[in-house]
Amino acid sequence: MRTLLERVRYEVLPAGPTEDQVLAHVPRDVVITVTASPVKGLDPTLDLTVRLAGQGYRVVPHVPARLLRDGAHVAEIADRLRAAGVEDVFVPAGDANPSAGAYEGALPVLRQLSELGSPFRHVGITGYPERHPLIDDDITIQAMWEKHVHATYIVSNLCFDPQVLGEWVGRIRRRGVALPVHVGVAGPVERTKLLAMATKIGVGESTRFLARHASWFVRLSAPGGYSPERFLTRTAPALTAPSAAVAGLHVFTFNQIAETERWRRAMLERADG
């Protein structure tokens, strides 16, 4: 488990205090990924990415396909990020409805990046261990197969069932998807802070977030309902098996950045003990 805790990525939202919290609490060897909002658009994500990259972090911006206007927009963003030294992007489909332009899903954007000469060393795509609300499981795995030639890794969405997560990793490997997986897990989350975070990102955005992830909030905020340490202990055998090819953890911090890093350090200390 120690290896998983050392190879972490912290997902943060581009809110006002995020930069200061990262600088104050997160060591430079932890990768920071920055989400993008269908309400606020890509600018806050790109701005925070550039600033943190300038502070010496490896930063991975989320570039949702449905927030991109066209090929020229893709090229413009790629140029800006490369100029800032960014070498890694995460390309989900996104939730903007309607989409901002020509792209409804991630695959055309991935192809566009390939046509631009693959400007990024690393490109991430999404995996869904738990059932997608709108798409059949076999279709999501087939989509990973179609996208894998343009990508270098997978980030799994949140999963709260150790058995489901282990079975999903095995299933994608049997289907021939060999990309390394960064397993999505929720960090230590306090109910009051989680709800405060949802409020701070805006009324419209909060409603959208809650509607998409209502089950997350139920499981995260229920007394005794979720413990990241207990979850990792139960999933460790599946995640550390060589055949799983798990590259590390993608930790959803919900902007509880200081708490997440304290939790990780405590887990590392216990692993040493």
CSV table of C-alpha atoms in Angstrom, one decimal:
chain,number,residue,atom,x,y,z
A,1,MET,CA,0.0,0.0,0.0
A,2,ARG,CA,2.9,2.3,0.6
A,3,THR,CA,3.7,2.5,-3.1
A,4,LEU,CA,0.1,3.5,-3.9
A,5,LEU,CA,0.3,6.3,-1.2
A,6,GLU,CA,3.6,7.6,-2.7
A,7,ARG,CA,2.2,7.7,-6.2
A,8,VAL,CA,-0.7,10.0,-5.7
A,9,ARG,CA,-2.5,12.7,-7.6
A,10,TYR,CA,-4.6,15.2,-5.8
A,11,GLU,CA,-7.7,16.4,-7.7
A,12,VAL,CA,-8.6,20.0,-6.8
A,13,LEU,CA,-11.2,22.5,-7.9
A,14,PRO,CA,-10.0,25.9,-9.2
A,15,ALA,CA,-11.5,28.0,-6.4
A,16,GLY,CA,-10.1,31.2,-4.9
A,17,PRO,CA,-8.0,29.7,-2.1
A,18,THR,CA,-6.9,26.6,-3.9
A,19,GLU,CA,-3.5,27.9,-5.0
A,20,ASP,CA,-2.5,29.0,-1.5
A,21,GLN,CA,-3.7,25.7,0.0
A,22,VAL,CA,-1.6,23.7,-2.4
A,23,LEU,CA,1.5,25.8,-1.8
A,24,ALA,CA,1.1,25.6,1.9
A,25,HIS,CA,0.4,21.9,2.3
A,26,VAL,CA,1.3,19.8,-0.8
A,27,PRO,CA,4.9,18.7,-1.5
A,28,ARG,CA,6.2,19.2,-5.1
A,29,ASP,CA,6.4,15.4,-5.7
A,30,VAL,CA,2.6,15.1,-5.5
A,31,VAL,CA,0.8,15.6,-8.9
A,32,ILE,CA,-2.0,18.1,-8.9
A,33,THR,CA,-4.9,17.7,-11.2
A,34,VAL,CA,-7.3,20.7,-11.8
A,35,THR,CA,-11.0,20.1,-12.6
A,36,ALA,CA,-13.0,22.2,-15.1
A,37,SER,CA,-16.5,23.5,-14.6
A,38,PRO,CA,-19.2,23.4,-17.2
A,39,VAL,CA,-20.5,26.7,-15.7
A,40,LYS,CA,-17.2,28.6,-15.3
A,41,GLY,CA,-15.5,27.2,-18.4
A,42,LEU,CA,-11.8,26.4,-18.9
A,43,ASP,CA,-10.2,29.7,-18.1
A,44,PRO,CA,-10.0,29.1,-14.3
A,45,THR,CA,-8.6,25.7,-14.8
A,46,LEU,CA,-5.9,26.9,-17.3
A,47,ASP,CA,-5.0,29.9,-15.1
A,48,LEU,CA,-4.5,27.8,-12.0
A,49,THR,CA,-2.6,25.2,-14.0
A,50,VAL,CA,-0.2,27.7,-15.3
A,51,ARG,CA,0.4,29.3,-11.9
A,52,LEU,CA,1.0,26.0,-10.1
A,53,ALA,CA,3.3,24.8,-12.9
A,54,GLY,CA,5.3,28.0,-12.4
A,55,GLN,CA,5.7,27.0,-8.7
A,56,GLY,CA,7.3,23.8,-9.7
A,57,TYR,CA,4.4,21.4,-9.5
A,58,ARG,CA,3.5,18.8,-12.1
A,59,VAL,CA,0.0,19.9,-13.0
A,60,VAL,CA,-2.6,18.0,-15.0
A,61,PRO,CA,-5.5,20.2,-16.3
A,62,HIS,CA,-8.8,18.6,-17.0
A,63,VAL,CA,-9.8,19.5,-20.6
A,64,PRO,CA,-13.3,18.3,-21.2
A,65,ALA,CA,-14.3,17.7,-24.8
A,66,ARG,CA,-17.6,19.4,-24.4
A,67,LEU,CA,-16.0,22.6,-23.3
A,68,LEU,CA,-13.9,22.9,-26.5
A,69,ARG,CA,-15.2,24.9,-29.5
A,70,ASP,CA,-13.2,23.4,-32.4
A,71,GLY,CA,-9.8,22.3,-33.6
A,72,ALA,CA,-8.4,25.8,-33.4
A,73,HIS,CA,-9.4,26.0,-29.7
A,74,VAL,CA,-7.7,22.7,-29.0
A,75,ALA,CA,-4.5,23.9,-30.6
A,76,GLU,CA,-4.7,27.2,-28.7
A,77,ILE,CA,-5.0,25.5,-25.4
A,78,ALA,CA,-2.2,23.0,-26.3
A,79,ASP,CA,0.1,25.9,-27.2
A,80,ARG,CA,-0.6,27.7,-23.9
A,81,LEU,CA,-0.1,24.7,-21.8
A,82,ARG,CA,3.1,23.6,-23.5
A,83,ALA,CA,4.5,27.1,-23.1
A,84,ALA,CA,3.9,26.7,-19.4
A,85,GLY,CA,5.8,23.4,-19.3
A,86,VAL,CA,2.7,21.2,-18.9
A,87,GLU,CA,3.3,17.7,-20.2
A,88,ASP,CA,0.1,15.9,-19.1
A,89,VAL,CA,-3.6,16.5,-19.8
A,90,PHE,CA,-6.7,14.6,-18.7
A,91,VAL,CA,-9.4,14.5,-21.4
A,92,PRO,CA,-12.9,13.4,-20.3
A,93,ALA,CA,-16.0,14.0,-22.3
A,94,GLY,CA,-17.3,16.4,-19.7
A,95,ASP,CA,-20.8,17.4,-18.6
A,96,ALA,CA,-21.5,20.6,-20.4
A,97,ASN,CA,-25.0,20.5,-21.9
A,98,PRO,CA,-25.2,21.7,-24.5
A,99,SER,CA,-21.6,21.3,-25.5
A,100,ALA,CA,-19.6,24.5,-26.3
A,101,GLY,CA,-18.8,23.4,-29.9
A,102,ALA,CA,-18.0,20.5,-32.1
A,103,TYR,CA,-17.2,17.8,-29.6
A,104,GLU,CA,-19.6,15.5,-27.8
A,105,GLY,CA,-17.1,13.0,-26.5
A,106,ALA,CA,-13.4,12.7,-25.8
A,107,LEU,CA,-12.3,10.5,-28.8
A,108,PRO,CA,-12.4,13.3,-31.4
A,109,VAL,CA,-10.3,15.6,-29.2
A,110,LEU,CA,-7.8,12.8,-28.6
A,111,ARG,CA,-7.6,12.4,-32.4
A,112,GLN,CA,-7.1,16.1,-32.8
A,113,LEU,CA,-4.2,16.1,-30.3
A,114,SER,CA,-2.6,13.2,-32.3
A,115,GLU,CA,-3.0,15.2,-35.5
A,116,LEU,CA,-1.2,18.1,-33.7
A,117,GLY,CA,1.8,15.9,-33.2
A,118,SER,CA,0.9,14.6,-29.8
A,119,PRO,CA,2.1,17.8,-27.9
A,120,PHE,CA,1.8,16.1,-24.5
A,121,ARG,CA,3.9,13.2,-23.1
A,122,HIS,CA,0.9,12.0,-21.1
A,123,VAL,CA,-2.8,12.0,-21.9
A,124,GLY,CA,-5.4,10.5,-19.5
A,125,ILE,CA,-8.8,9.2,-20.2
A,126,THR,CA,-11.7,8.2,-17.9
A,127,GLY,CA,-12.7,4.7,-16.6
A,128,TYR,CA,-16.0,3.8,-14.9
A,129,PRO,CA,-15.7,1.0,-12.3
A,130,GLU,CA,-19.3,1.6,-11.1
A,131,ARG,CA,-22.0,1.8,-13.7
A,132,HIS,CA,-22.3,5.0,-15.7
A,133,PRO,CA,-25.8,6.5,-15.2
A,134,LEU,CA,-26.3,6.7,-19.0
A,135,ILE,CA,-23.9,4.2,-20.6
A,136,ASP,CA,-23.7,0.4,-20.5
A,137,ASP,CA,-20.5,-1.0,-18.9
A,138,ASP,CA,-19.4,-2.9,-22.0
A,139,ILE,CA,-19.7,0.3,-24.0
A,140,THR,CA,-17.6,2.3,-21.6
A,141,ILE,CA,-14.9,-0.4,-21.7
A,142,GLN,CA,-15.1,-0.5,-25.5
A,143,ALA,CA,-14.7,3.3,-25.5
A,144,MET,CA,-11.5,2.9,-23.5
A,145,TRP,CA,-10.2,0.4,-26.1
A,146,GLU,CA,-11.0,2.9,-28.9
A,147,LYS,CA,-9.3,5.8,-27.1
A,148,HIS,CA,-6.3,3.8,-25.8
A,149,VAL,CA,-4.1,4.4,-28.9
A,150,HIS,CA,-4.3,8.1,-28.2
A,151,ALA,CA,-3.8,7.9,-24.4
A,152,THR,CA,-1.2,6.9,-22.0
A,153,TYR,CA,-3.2,6.2,-18.8
A,154,ILE,CA,-6.7,5.8,-17.3
A,155,VAL,CA,-8.1,7.6,-14.3
A,156,SER,CA,-11.0,5.6,-12.7
A,157,ASN,CA,-14.0,7.4,-11.4
A,158,LEU,CA,-14.9,7.1,-7.8
A,159,CYS,CA,-15.8,3.7,-6.6
A,160,PHE,CA,-16.9,2.7,-3.0
A,161,ASP,CA,-17.1,-1.1,-3.4
A,162,PRO,CA,-13.7,-2.9,-3.2
A,163,GLN,CA,-15.1,-6.0,-5.0
A,164,VAL,CA,-16.5,-3.9,-7.9
A,165,LEU,CA,-13.3,-2.1,-8.3
A,166,GLY,CA,-11.2,-5.2,-8.4
A,167,GLU,CA,-13.5,-6.9,-10.8
A,168,TRP,CA,-13.5,-3.8,-13.1
A,169,VAL,CA,-9.7,-3.8,-13.3
A,170,GLY,CA,-9.7,-7.5,-14.2
A,171,ARG,CA,-12.4,-7.0,-16.8
A,172,ILE,CA,-10.6,-4.2,-18.7
A,173,ARG,CA,-7.4,-6.2,-18.6
A,174,ARG,CA,-9.2,-9.2,-20.1
A,175,ARG,CA,-10.5,-6.9,-22.8
A,176,GLY,CA,-7.0,-6.0,-23.8
A,177,VAL,CA,-6.9,-2.5,-22.3
A,178,ALA,CA,-3.3,-2.4,-21.0
A,179,LEU,CA,-2.9,1.3,-20.0
A,180,PRO,CA,-1.8,1.9,-16.4
A,181,VAL,CA,-4.7,2.9,-14.1
A,182,HIS,CA,-4.7,5.7,-11.5
A,183,VAL,CA,-7.5,4.5,-9.1
A,184,GLY,CA,-9.9,7.2,-8.1
A,185,VAL,CA,-10.5,7.3,-4.3
A,186,ALA,CA,-12.1,9.9,-2.0
A,187,GLY,CA,-9.8,11.4,0.6
A,188,PRO,CA,-10.9,12.1,4.2
A,189,VAL,CA,-14.1,14.2,3.9
A,190,GLU,CA,-16.0,16.0,6.6
A,191,ARG,CA,-19.7,16.4,5.9
A,192,THR,CA,-19.8,20.1,6.8
A,193,LYS,CA,-16.8,21.0,4.7
A,194,LEU,CA,-18.1,18.9,1.8
A,195,LEU,CA,-21.4,20.8,1.8
A,196,ALA,CA,-19.6,24.1,2.2
A,197,MET,CA,-17.4,23.3,-0.8
A,198,ALA,CA,-20.6,22.5,-2.8
A,199,THR,CA,-22.0,25.9,-1.9
A,200,LYS,CA,-18.8,27.8,-2.7
A,201,ILE,CA,-18.6,26.6,-6.2
A,202,GLY,CA,-21.9,28.3,-7.0
A,203,VAL,CA,-25.6,27.6,-6.7
A,204,GLY,CA,-26.0,26.3,-10.3
A,205,GLU,CA,-22.8,24.3,-10.2
A,206,SER,CA,-23.7,22.9,-6.8
A,207,THR,CA,-27.0,21.7,-8.1
A,208,ARG,CA,-25.3,20.1,-11.1
A,209,PHE,CA,-22.7,18.5,-9.0
A,210,LEU,CA,-25.2,17.1,-6.5
A,211,ALA,CA,-27.4,15.8,-9.2
A,212,ARG,CA,-24.5,13.9,-10.9
A,213,HIS,CA,-23.0,12.6,-7.7
A,214,ALA,CA,-25.8,12.3,-5.2
A,215,SER,CA,-24.7,8.8,-4.2
A,216,TRP,CA,-21.2,10.1,-3.5
A,217,PHE,CA,-22.6,12.6,-1.0
A,218,VAL,CA,-24.7,10.0,0.7
A,219,ARG,CA,-21.8,7.6,1.1
A,220,LEU,CA,-19.2,10.2,2.1
A,221,SER,CA,-21.3,12.0,4.6
A,222,ALA,CA,-23.0,9.1,6.4
A,223,PRO,CA,-21.6,8.5,9.9
A,224,GLY,CA,-19.2,5.7,9.6
A,225,GLY,CA,-20.1,5.2,6.0
A,226,TYR,CA,-16.7,5.8,4.4
A,227,SER,CA,-13.1,5.6,5.5
A,228,PRO,CA,-10.4,5.9,2.9
A,229,GLU,CA,-8.0,3.8,5.1
A,230,ARG,CA,-10.6,1.0,5.4
A,231,PHE,CA,-11.3,1.1,1.7
A,232,LEU,CA,-7.6,1.0,0.7
A,233,THR,CA,-7.0,-1.9,3.1
A,234,ARG,CA,-9.8,-3.9,1.5
A,235,THR,CA,-8.7,-3.1,-2.1
A,236,ALA,CA,-4.9,-3.4,-1.6
A,237,PRO,CA,-4.7,-7.0,-2.7
A,238,ALA,CA,-6.4,-6.3,-6.0
A,239,LEU,CA,-4.7,-3.0,-6.6
A,240,THR,CA,-1.2,-4.2,-5.9
A,241,ALA,CA,-1.3,-7.4,-8.0
A,242,PRO,CA,1.2,-7.1,-10.9
A,243,SER,CA,-1.5,-8.0,-13.5
A,244,ALA,CA,-3.6,-5.0,-12.3
A,245,ALA,CA,-1.0,-2.5,-13.6
A,246,VAL,CA,-2.2,0.2,-11.1
A,247,ALA,CA,0.1,3.2,-11.3
A,248,GLY,CA,-1.2,4.9,-8.2
A,249,LEU,CA,-4.0,6.8,-6.5
A,250,HIS,CA,-6.1,9.6,-7.9
A,251,VAL,CA,-7.4,11.3,-4.7
A,252,PHE,CA,-10.5,13.4,-4.9
A,253,THR,CA,-9.8,16.0,-2.3
A,254,PHE,CA,-13.0,18.0,-2.7
A,255,ASN,CA,-10.6,20.9,-1.9
A,256,GLN,CA,-9.9,19.6,1.6
A,257,ILE,CA,-6.3,19.8,0.7
A,258,ALA,CA,-4.6,20.1,4.0
A,259,GLU,CA,-6.7,17.3,5.5
A,260,THR,CA,-5.9,15.0,2.6
A,261,GLU,CA,-2.2,15.5,2.9
A,262,ARG,CA,-2.2,15.0,6.7
A,263,TRP,CA,-4.2,11.8,6.2
A,264,ARG,CA,-1.7,10.5,3.6
A,265,ARG,CA,1.3,11.3,5.8
A,266,ALA,CA,-0.3,9.5,8.7
A,267,MET,CA,-1.0,6.5,6.5
A,268,LEU,CA,2.7,6.5,5.4
A,269,GLU,CA,3.9,6.6,9.0
A,270,ARG,CA,1.7,3.7,9.9
A,271,ALA,CA,2.9,1.7,6.9
A,272,ASP,CA,6.5,2.3,8.1
A,273,GLY,CA,5.6,1.2,11.6
